[in-house]
Coordinates of C-alpha atoms and ligand atoms in Angstrom, one line a residue:
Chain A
X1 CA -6.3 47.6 -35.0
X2 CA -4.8 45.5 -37.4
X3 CA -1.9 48.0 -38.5
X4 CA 1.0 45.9 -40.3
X5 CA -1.5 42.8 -39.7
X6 CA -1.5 40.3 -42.6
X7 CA -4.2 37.4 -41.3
X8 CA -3.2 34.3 -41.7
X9 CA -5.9 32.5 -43.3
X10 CA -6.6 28.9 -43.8
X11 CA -8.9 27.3 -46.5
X12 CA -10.0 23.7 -46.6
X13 CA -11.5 24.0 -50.5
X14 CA -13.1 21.1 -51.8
X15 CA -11.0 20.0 -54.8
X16 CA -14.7 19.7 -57.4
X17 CA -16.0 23.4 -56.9
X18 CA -14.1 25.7 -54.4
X19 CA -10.7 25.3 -55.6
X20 CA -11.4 25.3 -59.3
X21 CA -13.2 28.5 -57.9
X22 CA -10.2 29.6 -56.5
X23 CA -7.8 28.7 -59.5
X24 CA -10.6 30.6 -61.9
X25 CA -10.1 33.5 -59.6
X26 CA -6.4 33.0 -59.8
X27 CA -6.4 32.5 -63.4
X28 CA -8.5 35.8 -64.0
X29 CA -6.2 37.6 -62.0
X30 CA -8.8 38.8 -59.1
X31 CA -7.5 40.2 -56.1
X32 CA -7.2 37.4 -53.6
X33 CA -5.8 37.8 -50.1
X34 CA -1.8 36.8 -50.3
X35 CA -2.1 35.2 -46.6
X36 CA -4.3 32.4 -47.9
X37 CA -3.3 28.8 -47.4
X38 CA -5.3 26.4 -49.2
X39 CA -5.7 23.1 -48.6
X40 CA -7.6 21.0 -51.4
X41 CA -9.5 18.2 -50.0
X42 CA -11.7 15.7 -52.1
X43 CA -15.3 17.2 -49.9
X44 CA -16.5 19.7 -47.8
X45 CA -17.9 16.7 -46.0
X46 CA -14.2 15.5 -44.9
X47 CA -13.4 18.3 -43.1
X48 CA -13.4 17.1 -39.3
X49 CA -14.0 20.0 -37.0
X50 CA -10.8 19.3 -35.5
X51 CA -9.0 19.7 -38.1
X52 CA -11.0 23.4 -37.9
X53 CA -9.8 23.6 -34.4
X54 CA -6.5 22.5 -35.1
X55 CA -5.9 25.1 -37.1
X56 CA -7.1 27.7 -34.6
X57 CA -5.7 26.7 -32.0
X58 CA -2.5 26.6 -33.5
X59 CA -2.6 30.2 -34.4
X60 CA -4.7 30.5 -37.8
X61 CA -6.7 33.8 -37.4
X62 CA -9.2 32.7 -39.6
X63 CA -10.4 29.2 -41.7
X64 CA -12.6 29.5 -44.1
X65 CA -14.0 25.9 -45.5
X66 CA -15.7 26.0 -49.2
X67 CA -17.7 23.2 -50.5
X68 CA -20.1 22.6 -53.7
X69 CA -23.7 24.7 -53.5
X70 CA -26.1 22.5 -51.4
X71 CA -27.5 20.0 -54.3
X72 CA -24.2 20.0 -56.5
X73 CA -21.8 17.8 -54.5
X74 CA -19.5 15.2 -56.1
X75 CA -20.5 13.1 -53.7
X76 CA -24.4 14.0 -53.5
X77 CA -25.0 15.2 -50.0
X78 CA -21.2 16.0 -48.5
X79 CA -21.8 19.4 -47.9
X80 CA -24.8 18.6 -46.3
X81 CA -22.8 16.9 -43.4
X82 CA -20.4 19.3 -43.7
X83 CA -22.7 22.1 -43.0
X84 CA -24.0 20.2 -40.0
X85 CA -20.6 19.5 -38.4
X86 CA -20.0 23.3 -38.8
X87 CA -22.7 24.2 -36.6
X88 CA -21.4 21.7 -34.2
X89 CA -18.1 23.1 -34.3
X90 CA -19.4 26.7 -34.1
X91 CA -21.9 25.8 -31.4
X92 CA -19.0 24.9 -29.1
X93 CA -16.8 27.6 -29.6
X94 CA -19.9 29.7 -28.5
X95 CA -20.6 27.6 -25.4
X96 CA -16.6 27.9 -24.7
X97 CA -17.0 32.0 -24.8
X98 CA -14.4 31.7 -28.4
X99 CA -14.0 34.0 -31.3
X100 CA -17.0 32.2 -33.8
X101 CA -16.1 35.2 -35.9
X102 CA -13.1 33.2 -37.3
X103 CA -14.5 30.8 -38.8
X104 CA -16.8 30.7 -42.6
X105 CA -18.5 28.4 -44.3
X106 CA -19.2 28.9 -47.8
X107 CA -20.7 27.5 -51.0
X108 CA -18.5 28.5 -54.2
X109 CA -18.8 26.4 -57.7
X110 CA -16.1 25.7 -60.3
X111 CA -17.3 28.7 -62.5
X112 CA -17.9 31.1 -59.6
X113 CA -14.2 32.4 -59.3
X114 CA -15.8 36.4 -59.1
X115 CA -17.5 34.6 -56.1
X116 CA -14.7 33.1 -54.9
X117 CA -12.9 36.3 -54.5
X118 CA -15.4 38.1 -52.8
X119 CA -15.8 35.6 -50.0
X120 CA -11.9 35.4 -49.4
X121 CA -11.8 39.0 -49.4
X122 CA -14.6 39.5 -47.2
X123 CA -13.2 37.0 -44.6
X124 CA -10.4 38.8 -44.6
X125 CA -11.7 41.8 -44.5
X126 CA -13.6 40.0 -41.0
X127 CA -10.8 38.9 -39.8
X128 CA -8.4 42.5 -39.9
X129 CA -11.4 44.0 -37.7
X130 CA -10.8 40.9 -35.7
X131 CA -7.3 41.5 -35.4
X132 CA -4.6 38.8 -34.4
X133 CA -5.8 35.3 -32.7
X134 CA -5.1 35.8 -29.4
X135 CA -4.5 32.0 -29.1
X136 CA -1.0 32.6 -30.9
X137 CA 0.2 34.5 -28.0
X138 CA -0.9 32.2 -25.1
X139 CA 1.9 29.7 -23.7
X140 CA -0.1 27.2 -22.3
X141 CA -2.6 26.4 -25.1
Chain B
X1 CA -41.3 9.7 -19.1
X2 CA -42.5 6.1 -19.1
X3 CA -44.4 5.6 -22.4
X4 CA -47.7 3.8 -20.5
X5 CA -48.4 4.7 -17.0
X6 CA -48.4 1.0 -16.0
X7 CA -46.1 -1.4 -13.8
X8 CA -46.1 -4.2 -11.6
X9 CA -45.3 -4.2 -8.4
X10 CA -42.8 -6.9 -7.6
X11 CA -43.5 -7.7 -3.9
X12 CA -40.4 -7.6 -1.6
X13 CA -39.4 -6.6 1.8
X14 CA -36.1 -4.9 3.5
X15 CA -34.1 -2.2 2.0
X16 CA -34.1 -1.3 -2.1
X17 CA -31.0 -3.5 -2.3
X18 CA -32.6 -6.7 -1.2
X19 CA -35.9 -6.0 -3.2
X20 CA -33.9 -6.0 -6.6
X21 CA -32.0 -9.2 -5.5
X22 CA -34.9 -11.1 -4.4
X23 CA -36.5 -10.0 -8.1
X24 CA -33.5 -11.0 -9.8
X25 CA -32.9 -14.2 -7.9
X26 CA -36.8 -14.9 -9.0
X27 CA -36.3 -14.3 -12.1
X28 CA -32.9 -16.4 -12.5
X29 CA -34.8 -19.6 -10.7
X30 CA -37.9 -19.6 -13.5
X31 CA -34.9 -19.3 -16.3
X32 CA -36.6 -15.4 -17.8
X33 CA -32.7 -15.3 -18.2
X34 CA -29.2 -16.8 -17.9
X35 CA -27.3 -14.7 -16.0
X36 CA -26.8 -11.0 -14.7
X37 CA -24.7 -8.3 -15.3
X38 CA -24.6 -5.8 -12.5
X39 CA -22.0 -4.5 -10.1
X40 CA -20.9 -6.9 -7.2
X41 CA -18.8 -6.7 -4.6
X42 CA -15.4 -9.1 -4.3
X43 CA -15.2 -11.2 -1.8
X44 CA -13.4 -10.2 0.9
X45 CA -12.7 -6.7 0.1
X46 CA -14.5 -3.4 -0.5
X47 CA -14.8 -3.0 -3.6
X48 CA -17.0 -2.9 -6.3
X49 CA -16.7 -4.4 -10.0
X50 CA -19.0 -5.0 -12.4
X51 CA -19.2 -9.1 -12.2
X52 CA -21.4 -11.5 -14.8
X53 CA -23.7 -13.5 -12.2
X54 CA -25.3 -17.3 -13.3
X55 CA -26.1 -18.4 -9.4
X56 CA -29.1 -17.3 -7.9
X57 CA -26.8 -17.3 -4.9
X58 CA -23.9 -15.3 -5.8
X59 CA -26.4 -12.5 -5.7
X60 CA -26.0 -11.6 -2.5
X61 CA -22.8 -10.0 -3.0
X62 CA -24.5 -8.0 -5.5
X63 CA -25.0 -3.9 -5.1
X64 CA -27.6 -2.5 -7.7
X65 CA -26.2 0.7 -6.5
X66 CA -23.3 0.4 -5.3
X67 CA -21.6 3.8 -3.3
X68 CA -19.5 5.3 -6.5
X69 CA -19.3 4.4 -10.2
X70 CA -16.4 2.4 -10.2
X71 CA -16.4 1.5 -14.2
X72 CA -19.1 2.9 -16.2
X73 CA -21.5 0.2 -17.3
X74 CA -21.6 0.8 -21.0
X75 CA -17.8 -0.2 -21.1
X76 CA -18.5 -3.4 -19.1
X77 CA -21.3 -4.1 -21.6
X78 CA -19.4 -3.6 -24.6
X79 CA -16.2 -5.3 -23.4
X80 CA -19.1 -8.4 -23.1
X81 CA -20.0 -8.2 -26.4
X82 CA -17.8 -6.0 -28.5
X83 CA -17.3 -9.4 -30.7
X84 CA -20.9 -10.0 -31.0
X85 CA -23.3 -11.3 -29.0
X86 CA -23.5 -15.0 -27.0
X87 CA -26.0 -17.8 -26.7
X88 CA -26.9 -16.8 -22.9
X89 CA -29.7 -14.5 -21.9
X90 CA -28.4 -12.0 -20.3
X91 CA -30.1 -9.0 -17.9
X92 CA -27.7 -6.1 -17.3
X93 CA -28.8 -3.9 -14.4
X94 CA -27.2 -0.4 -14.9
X95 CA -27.4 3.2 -13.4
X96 CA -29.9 5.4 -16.5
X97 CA -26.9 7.3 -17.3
X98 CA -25.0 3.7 -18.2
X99 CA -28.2 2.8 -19.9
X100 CA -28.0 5.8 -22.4
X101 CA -24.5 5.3 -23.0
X102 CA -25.1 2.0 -23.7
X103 CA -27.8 3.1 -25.8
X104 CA -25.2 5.6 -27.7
X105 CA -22.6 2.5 -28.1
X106 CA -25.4 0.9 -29.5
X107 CA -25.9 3.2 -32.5
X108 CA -22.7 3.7 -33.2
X109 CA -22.0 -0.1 -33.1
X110 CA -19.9 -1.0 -30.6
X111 CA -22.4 -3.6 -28.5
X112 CA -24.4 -6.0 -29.7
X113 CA -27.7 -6.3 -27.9
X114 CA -29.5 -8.9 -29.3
X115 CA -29.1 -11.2 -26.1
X116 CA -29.4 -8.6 -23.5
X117 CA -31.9 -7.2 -21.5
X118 CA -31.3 -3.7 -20.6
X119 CA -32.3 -3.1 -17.1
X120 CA -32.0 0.4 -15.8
X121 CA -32.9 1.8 -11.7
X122 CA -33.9 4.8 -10.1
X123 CA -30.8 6.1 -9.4
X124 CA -29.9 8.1 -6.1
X125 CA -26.4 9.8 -7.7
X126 CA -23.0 8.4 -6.8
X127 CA -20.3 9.3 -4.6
X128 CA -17.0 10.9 -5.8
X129 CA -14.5 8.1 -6.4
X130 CA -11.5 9.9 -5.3
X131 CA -13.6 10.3 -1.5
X132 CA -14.7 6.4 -1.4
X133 CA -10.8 5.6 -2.2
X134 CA -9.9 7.3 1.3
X135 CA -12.2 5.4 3.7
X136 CA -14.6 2.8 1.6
X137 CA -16.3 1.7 4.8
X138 CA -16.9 5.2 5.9
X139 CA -18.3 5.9 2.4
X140 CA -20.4 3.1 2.0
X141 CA -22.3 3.9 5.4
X142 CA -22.5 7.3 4.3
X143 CA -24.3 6.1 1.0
X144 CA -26.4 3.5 2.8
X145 CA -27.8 6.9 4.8
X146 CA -28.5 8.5 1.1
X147 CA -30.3 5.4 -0.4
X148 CA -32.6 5.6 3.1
X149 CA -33.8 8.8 2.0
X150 CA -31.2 11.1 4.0
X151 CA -29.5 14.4 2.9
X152 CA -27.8 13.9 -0.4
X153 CA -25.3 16.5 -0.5
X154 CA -22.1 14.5 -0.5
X155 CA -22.4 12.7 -3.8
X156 CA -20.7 14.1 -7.1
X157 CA -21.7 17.3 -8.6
X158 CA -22.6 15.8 -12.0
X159 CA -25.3 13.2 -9.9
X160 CA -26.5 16.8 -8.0
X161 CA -27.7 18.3 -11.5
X162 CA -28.6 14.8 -13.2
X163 CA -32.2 15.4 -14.7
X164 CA -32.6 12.0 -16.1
X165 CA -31.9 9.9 -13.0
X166 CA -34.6 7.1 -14.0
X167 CA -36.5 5.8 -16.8
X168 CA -35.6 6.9 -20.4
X169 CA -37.6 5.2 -22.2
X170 CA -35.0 3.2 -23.8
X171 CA -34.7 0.2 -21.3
X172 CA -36.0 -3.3 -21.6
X173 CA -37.2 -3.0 -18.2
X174 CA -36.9 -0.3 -15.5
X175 CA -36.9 -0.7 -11.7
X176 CA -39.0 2.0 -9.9
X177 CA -38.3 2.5 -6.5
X178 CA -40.9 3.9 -5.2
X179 CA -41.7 5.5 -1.0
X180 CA -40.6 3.1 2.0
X181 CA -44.3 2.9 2.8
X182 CA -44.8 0.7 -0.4
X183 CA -44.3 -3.7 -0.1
X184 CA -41.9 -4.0 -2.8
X185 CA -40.0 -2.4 -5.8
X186 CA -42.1 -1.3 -9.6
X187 CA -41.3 -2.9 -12.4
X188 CA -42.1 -0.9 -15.5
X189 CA -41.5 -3.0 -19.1
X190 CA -40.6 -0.8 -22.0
X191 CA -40.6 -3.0 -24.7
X192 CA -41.8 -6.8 -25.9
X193 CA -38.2 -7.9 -24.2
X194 CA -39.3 -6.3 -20.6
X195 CA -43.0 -7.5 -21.3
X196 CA -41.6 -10.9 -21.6
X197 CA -40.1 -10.9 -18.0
X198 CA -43.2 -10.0 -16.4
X199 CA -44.8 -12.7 -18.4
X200 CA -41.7 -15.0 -17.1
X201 CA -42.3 -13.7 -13.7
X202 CA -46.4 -14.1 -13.5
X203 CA -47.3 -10.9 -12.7
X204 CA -49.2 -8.5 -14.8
X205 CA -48.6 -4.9 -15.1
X206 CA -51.6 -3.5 -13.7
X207 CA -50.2 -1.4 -11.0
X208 CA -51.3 2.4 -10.4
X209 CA -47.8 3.9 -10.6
X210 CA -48.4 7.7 -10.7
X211 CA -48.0 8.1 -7.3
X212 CA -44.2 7.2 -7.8
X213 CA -44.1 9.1 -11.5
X214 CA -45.4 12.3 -8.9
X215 CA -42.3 12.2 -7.8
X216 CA -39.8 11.3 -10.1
X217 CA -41.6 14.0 -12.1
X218 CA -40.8 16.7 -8.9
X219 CA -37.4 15.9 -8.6
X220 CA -37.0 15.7 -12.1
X221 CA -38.5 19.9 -12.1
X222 CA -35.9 20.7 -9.3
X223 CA -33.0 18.9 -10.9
X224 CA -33.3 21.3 -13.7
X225 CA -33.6 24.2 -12.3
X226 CA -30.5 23.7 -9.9
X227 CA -28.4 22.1 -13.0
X228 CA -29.7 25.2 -15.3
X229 CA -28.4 27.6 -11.8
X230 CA -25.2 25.6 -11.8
X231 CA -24.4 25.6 -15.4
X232 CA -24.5 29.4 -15.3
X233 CA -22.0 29.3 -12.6
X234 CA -20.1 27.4 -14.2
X235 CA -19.7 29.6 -17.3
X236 CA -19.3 32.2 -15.2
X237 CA -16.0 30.9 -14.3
X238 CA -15.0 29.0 -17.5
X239 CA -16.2 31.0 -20.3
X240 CA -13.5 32.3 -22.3
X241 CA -10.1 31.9 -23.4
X242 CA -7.9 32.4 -20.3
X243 CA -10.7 31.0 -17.9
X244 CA -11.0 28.2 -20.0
X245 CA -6.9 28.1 -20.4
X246 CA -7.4 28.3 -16.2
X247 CA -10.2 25.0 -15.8
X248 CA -7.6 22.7 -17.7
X249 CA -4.5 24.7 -16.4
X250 CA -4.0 21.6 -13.8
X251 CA -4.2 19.2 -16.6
X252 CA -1.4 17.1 -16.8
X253 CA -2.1 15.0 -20.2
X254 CA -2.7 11.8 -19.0
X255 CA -5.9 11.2 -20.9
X256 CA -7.6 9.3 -18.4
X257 CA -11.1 11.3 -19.1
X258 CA -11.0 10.1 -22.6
X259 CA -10.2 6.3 -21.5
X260 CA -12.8 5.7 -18.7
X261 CA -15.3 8.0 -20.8
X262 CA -17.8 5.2 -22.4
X263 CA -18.7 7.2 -25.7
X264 CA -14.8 7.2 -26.4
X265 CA -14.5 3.2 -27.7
X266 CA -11.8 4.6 -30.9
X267 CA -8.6 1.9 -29.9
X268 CA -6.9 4.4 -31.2
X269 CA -7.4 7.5 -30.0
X270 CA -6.9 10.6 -33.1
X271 CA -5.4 12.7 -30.2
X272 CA -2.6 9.9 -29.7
X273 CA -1.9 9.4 -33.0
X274 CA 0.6 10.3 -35.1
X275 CA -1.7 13.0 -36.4
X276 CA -1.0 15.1 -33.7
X277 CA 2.7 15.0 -33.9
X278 CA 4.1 18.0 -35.2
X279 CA 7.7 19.0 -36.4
X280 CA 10.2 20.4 -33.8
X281 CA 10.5 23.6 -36.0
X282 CA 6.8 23.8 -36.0
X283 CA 6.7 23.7 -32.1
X284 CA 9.4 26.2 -32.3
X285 CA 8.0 28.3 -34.2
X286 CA 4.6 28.4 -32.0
X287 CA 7.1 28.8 -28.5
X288 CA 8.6 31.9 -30.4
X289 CA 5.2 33.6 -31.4
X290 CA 4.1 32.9 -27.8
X291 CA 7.2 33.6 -25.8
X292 CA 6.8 29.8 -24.7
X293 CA 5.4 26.7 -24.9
X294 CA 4.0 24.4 -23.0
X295 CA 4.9 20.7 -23.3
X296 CA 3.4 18.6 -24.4
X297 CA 1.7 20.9 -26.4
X298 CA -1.5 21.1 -27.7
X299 CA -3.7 20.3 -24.4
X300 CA -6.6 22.3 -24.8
X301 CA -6.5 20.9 -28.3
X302 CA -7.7 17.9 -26.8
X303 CA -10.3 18.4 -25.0
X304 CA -11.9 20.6 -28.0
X305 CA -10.9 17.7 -29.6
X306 CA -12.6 15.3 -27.8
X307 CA -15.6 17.6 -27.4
X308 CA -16.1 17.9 -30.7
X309 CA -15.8 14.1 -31.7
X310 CA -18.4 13.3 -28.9
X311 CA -19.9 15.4 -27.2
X312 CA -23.0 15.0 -28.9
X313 CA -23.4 11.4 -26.9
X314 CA -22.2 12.3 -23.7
X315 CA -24.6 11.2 -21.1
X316 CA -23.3 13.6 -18.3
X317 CA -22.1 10.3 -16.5
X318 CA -19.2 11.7 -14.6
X319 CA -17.0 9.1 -15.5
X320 CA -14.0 11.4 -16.9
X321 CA -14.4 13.7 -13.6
X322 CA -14.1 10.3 -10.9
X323 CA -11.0 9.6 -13.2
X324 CA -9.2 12.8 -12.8
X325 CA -6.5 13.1 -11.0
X326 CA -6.2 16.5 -10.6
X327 CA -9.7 17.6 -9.6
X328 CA -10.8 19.2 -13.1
X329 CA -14.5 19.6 -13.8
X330 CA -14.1 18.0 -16.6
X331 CA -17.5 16.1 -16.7
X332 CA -19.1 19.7 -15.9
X333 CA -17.6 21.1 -18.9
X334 CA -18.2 18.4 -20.9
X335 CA -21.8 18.2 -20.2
X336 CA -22.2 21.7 -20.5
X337 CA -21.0 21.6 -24.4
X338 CA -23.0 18.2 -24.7
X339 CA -26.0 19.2 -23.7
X340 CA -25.9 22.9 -25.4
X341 CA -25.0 21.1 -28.9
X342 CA -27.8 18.7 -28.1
X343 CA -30.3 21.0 -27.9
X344 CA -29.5 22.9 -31.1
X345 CA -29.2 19.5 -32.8
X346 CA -32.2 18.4 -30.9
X347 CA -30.9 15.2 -29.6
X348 CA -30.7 13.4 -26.5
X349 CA -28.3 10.8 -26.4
X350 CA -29.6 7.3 -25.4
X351 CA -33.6 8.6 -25.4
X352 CA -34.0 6.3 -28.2
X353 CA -32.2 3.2 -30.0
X354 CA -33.7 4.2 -33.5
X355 CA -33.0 8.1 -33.5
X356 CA -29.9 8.4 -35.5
X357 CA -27.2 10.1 -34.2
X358 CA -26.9 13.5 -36.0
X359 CA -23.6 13.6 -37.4
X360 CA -25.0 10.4 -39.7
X361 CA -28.2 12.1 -41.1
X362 CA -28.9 15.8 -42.8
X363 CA -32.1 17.8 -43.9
X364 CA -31.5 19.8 -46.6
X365 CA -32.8 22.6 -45.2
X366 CA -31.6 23.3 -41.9
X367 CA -28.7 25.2 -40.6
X368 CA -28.6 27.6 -43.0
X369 CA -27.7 30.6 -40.3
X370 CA -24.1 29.2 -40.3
X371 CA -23.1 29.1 -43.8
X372 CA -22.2 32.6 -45.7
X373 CA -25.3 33.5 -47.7
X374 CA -25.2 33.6 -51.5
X375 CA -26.6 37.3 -51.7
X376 CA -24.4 38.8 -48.7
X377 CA -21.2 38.7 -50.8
X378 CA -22.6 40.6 -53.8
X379 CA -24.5 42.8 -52.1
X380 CA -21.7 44.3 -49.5
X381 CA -19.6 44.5 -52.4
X382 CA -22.0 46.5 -54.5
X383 CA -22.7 48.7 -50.7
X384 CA -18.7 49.1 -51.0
X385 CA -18.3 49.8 -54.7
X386 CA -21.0 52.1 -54.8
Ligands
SF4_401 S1 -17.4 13.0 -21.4 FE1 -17.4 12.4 -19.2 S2 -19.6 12.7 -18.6 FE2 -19.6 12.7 -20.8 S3 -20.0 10.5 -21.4 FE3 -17.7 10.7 -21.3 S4 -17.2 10.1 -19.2 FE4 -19.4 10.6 -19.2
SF4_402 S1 -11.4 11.8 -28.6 FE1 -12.1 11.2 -30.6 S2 -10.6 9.9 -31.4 FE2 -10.2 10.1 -29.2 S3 -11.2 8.3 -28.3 FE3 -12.7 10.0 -28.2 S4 -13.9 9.9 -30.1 FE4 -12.1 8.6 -30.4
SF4_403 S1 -8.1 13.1 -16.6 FE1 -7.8 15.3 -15.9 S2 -5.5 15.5 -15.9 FE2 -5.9 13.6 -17.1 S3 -6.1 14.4 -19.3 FE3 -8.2 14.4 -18.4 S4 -8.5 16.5 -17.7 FE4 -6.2 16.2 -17.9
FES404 S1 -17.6 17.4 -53.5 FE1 -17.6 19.6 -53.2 S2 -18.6 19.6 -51.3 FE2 -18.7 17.5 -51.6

């Protein structure tokens, strides 16, 4: 599995913490999955779950959202709600028999960029066992 | 799941639709309010709308339970007040499944229930919509048989698993119907508003009612064992990518569910919106990767969608199956993922007006099983390195 397989992964990294994680990891030169496509936004708390599902439905093998640790949000208590409307989101999937394997949540500060590279890679890592989202092949999604 | 085990008994005779109109036209004539909301039949024809009622009189072309859910009551409630609330008292008498959605609107601030009294009933289910459309006469008589006690097969699978067919807790005032033996119908306040009509009315709440809780109680047991049996069945045959791709196969995108469905008040839907329009060469792309595409795209994406955005507040009401025109399950599937993310969220929608709904409120600790732990990382890596 996963032969010639580059996952196409998804990040919704919140622009105070998680993407200056990401840039630090960038900047430092750690090995960070190539397939990665980030997109800043202002929380971890605006991420709508459909936006989650969006992405998978479309064909994403794997979104990864990264907020502030819990207590160090811009905006005090956005990951908090953020967290929560993760489980929703995850909770469903389950109760719809989907992959909940695609999906991670985690907590990466501005200075963390080691961090930040070990979660990316591990997701990715995740996802190659996953292999392909099967959604991408289905015509009547 | 009445907070006291007290009531009055209202006395009335005939069948439980003349009971609740003699209560109401009693309670009209000593002025405990101004008018009514509740469904009614038009003049002259068969069916059944919900109609605002200031004449003792007009009542008598009212239906406290009428065959099939023809609008769900939250929506009629909130198209009363959406702009605030009027001068007029007024008592809306709704099916418990209305009552919670109404409840739900409530929190999320879409009615405005200063002036009205939420009246809820014991309610015997409803029949399918699409079956009343073919013969409403033959229909009605077959419901008239159901509310006499007889075999209830016939109404709509989401009424055949409902567990919370009667009082929540959240009403002003709930009508108990209690065994044809008994001289009238139970009135059971649940809060100063309802207190205030037995007041209005003269009649203390002093009534024994366990003998009817017995057996709301027992059908309340049964009711969730057969929805628990059903559910399972029901996963059985969804579950899954191509089952589920196979439940909203027959879907043909014309968002009905989401427009009848009470918890879905957004005038602009996100699904509708330009959000969801996506570039030709995007489409193309996805059509290559697949082989095809179906169009309009993105189907499933809606109901995900729409289970995700509120799903949490679904009563189980069966509005968005009625409305279906091709026979999709969709209230089964829907209530299946409502009442699943309920639990873990520990929530049921419209059990109470002051429990927030649990998108707006956190714990800090809580949840933690779904976010990637701070040691895992490290630790695999150090496992791998070393
Ligand atoms: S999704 Fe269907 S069953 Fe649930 S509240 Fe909306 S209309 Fe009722
Ligand atoms: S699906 Fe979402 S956006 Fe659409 S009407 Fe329902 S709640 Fe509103
Ligand atoms: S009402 Fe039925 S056909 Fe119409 S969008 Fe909903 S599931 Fe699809
Ligand atoms: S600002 Fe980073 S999670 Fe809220």
């Amino acid at each position: 599995m996963g032969e010639g397989f580059t996952p196409r992964i998804v990040g919704f990294l919140c622009n105070w913490c998680s993407y200056a994680g990401a840039d630090l990891a960038g900047a430092a030169k750690l090995e960070i999955p190539a397939s990665l496509s980030v997109i800043r936004v202002m929380c971890s708390g605006r991420v709508d779950p459909v936006l989650v599902a969006t992405a998978l439905l479309q064909g994403a093998d794997g979104v990864l959202i990264a907020g502030c640790h819990p207590g160090d949000c811009h905006y005090r208590e956005g990951n908090y709600y953020a967290r929560r409307r993760f489980a929703l989101l995850k909770k469903t999937l389950e109760t719809l028999g989907l992959d909940t394997e695609r999906l991670m949540l985690a907590w990466v500060s501005a200075s963390e960029g080691q961090r930040f590279g070990e979660v990316a890679n591990q997701f990715a890592g995740q996802i190659m066992e996953l292999g392909p989202n099967p959604m991408k092949t289905k015509i009547s999604l | 799941m009445a907070p006291d085990d007290k009531g009055a008994l209202f006395p009335a005779e005939g069948g439980v639709r003349e009971r609740v109109i003699a209560f109401l036209q009693k309670a009209i004539s000593q002025g405990c309010f101004d008018a009514v909301l509740m469904p009614a039949k038009a003049p002259g024809t068969d069916s059944f709308a919900y109609s605002l009622i200031g004449d003792g009189q007009l009542l008598k072309n009212a239906y406290p339970l009428p065959p099939v859910m023809s609008v769900q009551g939250a929506k009629a409630i909130s198209s009363l007040t959406r702009s605030g609330k009027g001068k007029k008292k007024i008592a809306a008498l709704i099916r418990p499944c209305e009552l919670r959605a109404t409840v739900e609107l409530f929190k999320l601030g879409q009615v405005d229930l200063e002036n009205i009294w939420l009246i809820s009933i014991d309610c015997p289910g409803a029949l399918p919509l699409a079956e009343w459309a073919k013969d409403p006469k033959k229909a009605e008589d077959a419901f008239a048989e159901i509310l006499k006690g007889g075999p209830s097969e016939s109404i709509r699978p989401i009424c055949q698993i409902c567990d919370k067919f009667s009082t929540t807790g959240a009403e002003d005032l709930h009508i108990g119907v209690p065994g044809k033996e008994a001289s009238g119908i139970l009135l059971i306040p649940n809060s100063p508003k309802g207190e205030a009509i037995l007041d209005c009315l003269g009649i203390a709440a002093g009534e024994d009612i366990s003998g009817w809780k017995d057996q709301v109680d027992k059908l309340t047991g049964a009711r969730v064992e057969k929805k628990r049996q059903a559910q399972k069945e029901l996963e059985a045959k969804s579950k899954g990518l191509d089952k589920l791709l196979d439940t909203f196969s027959k879907c043909i995108n014309c968002h009905n569910c989401m427009r009848v469905c009470p918890i879905c008040y957004c005038r602009q839907c996100f699904f509708e919106s330009d959000n969801m329009q996506f570039s030709f060469e995007d489409y193309l792309k996805r059509a290559e990767a697949a082989g095809g595409l179906r169009l309009p795209p993105d189907t499933l994406l809606f109901h995900i969608g729409r289970m995700l955005h509120m799903s949490l507040s679904c009563v189980s009401c069966g509005a968005c199956e009625d409305a279906c025109p091709t026979a999709i399950p969709v209230a089964q599937v829907f209530s299946l993922v409502g009442n699943r993310n309920q639990e873990a969220f520990d929530y049921i929608p419209g059990r109470s007006r002051d429990e927030p709904p649990p998108l707006r409120v956190y714990q800090e600790e809580e949840f933690e099983e779904v976010e990637q732990s701070h040691a895992a990382v490290p630790a695999k890596q150090e496992a791998r390195d070393g």
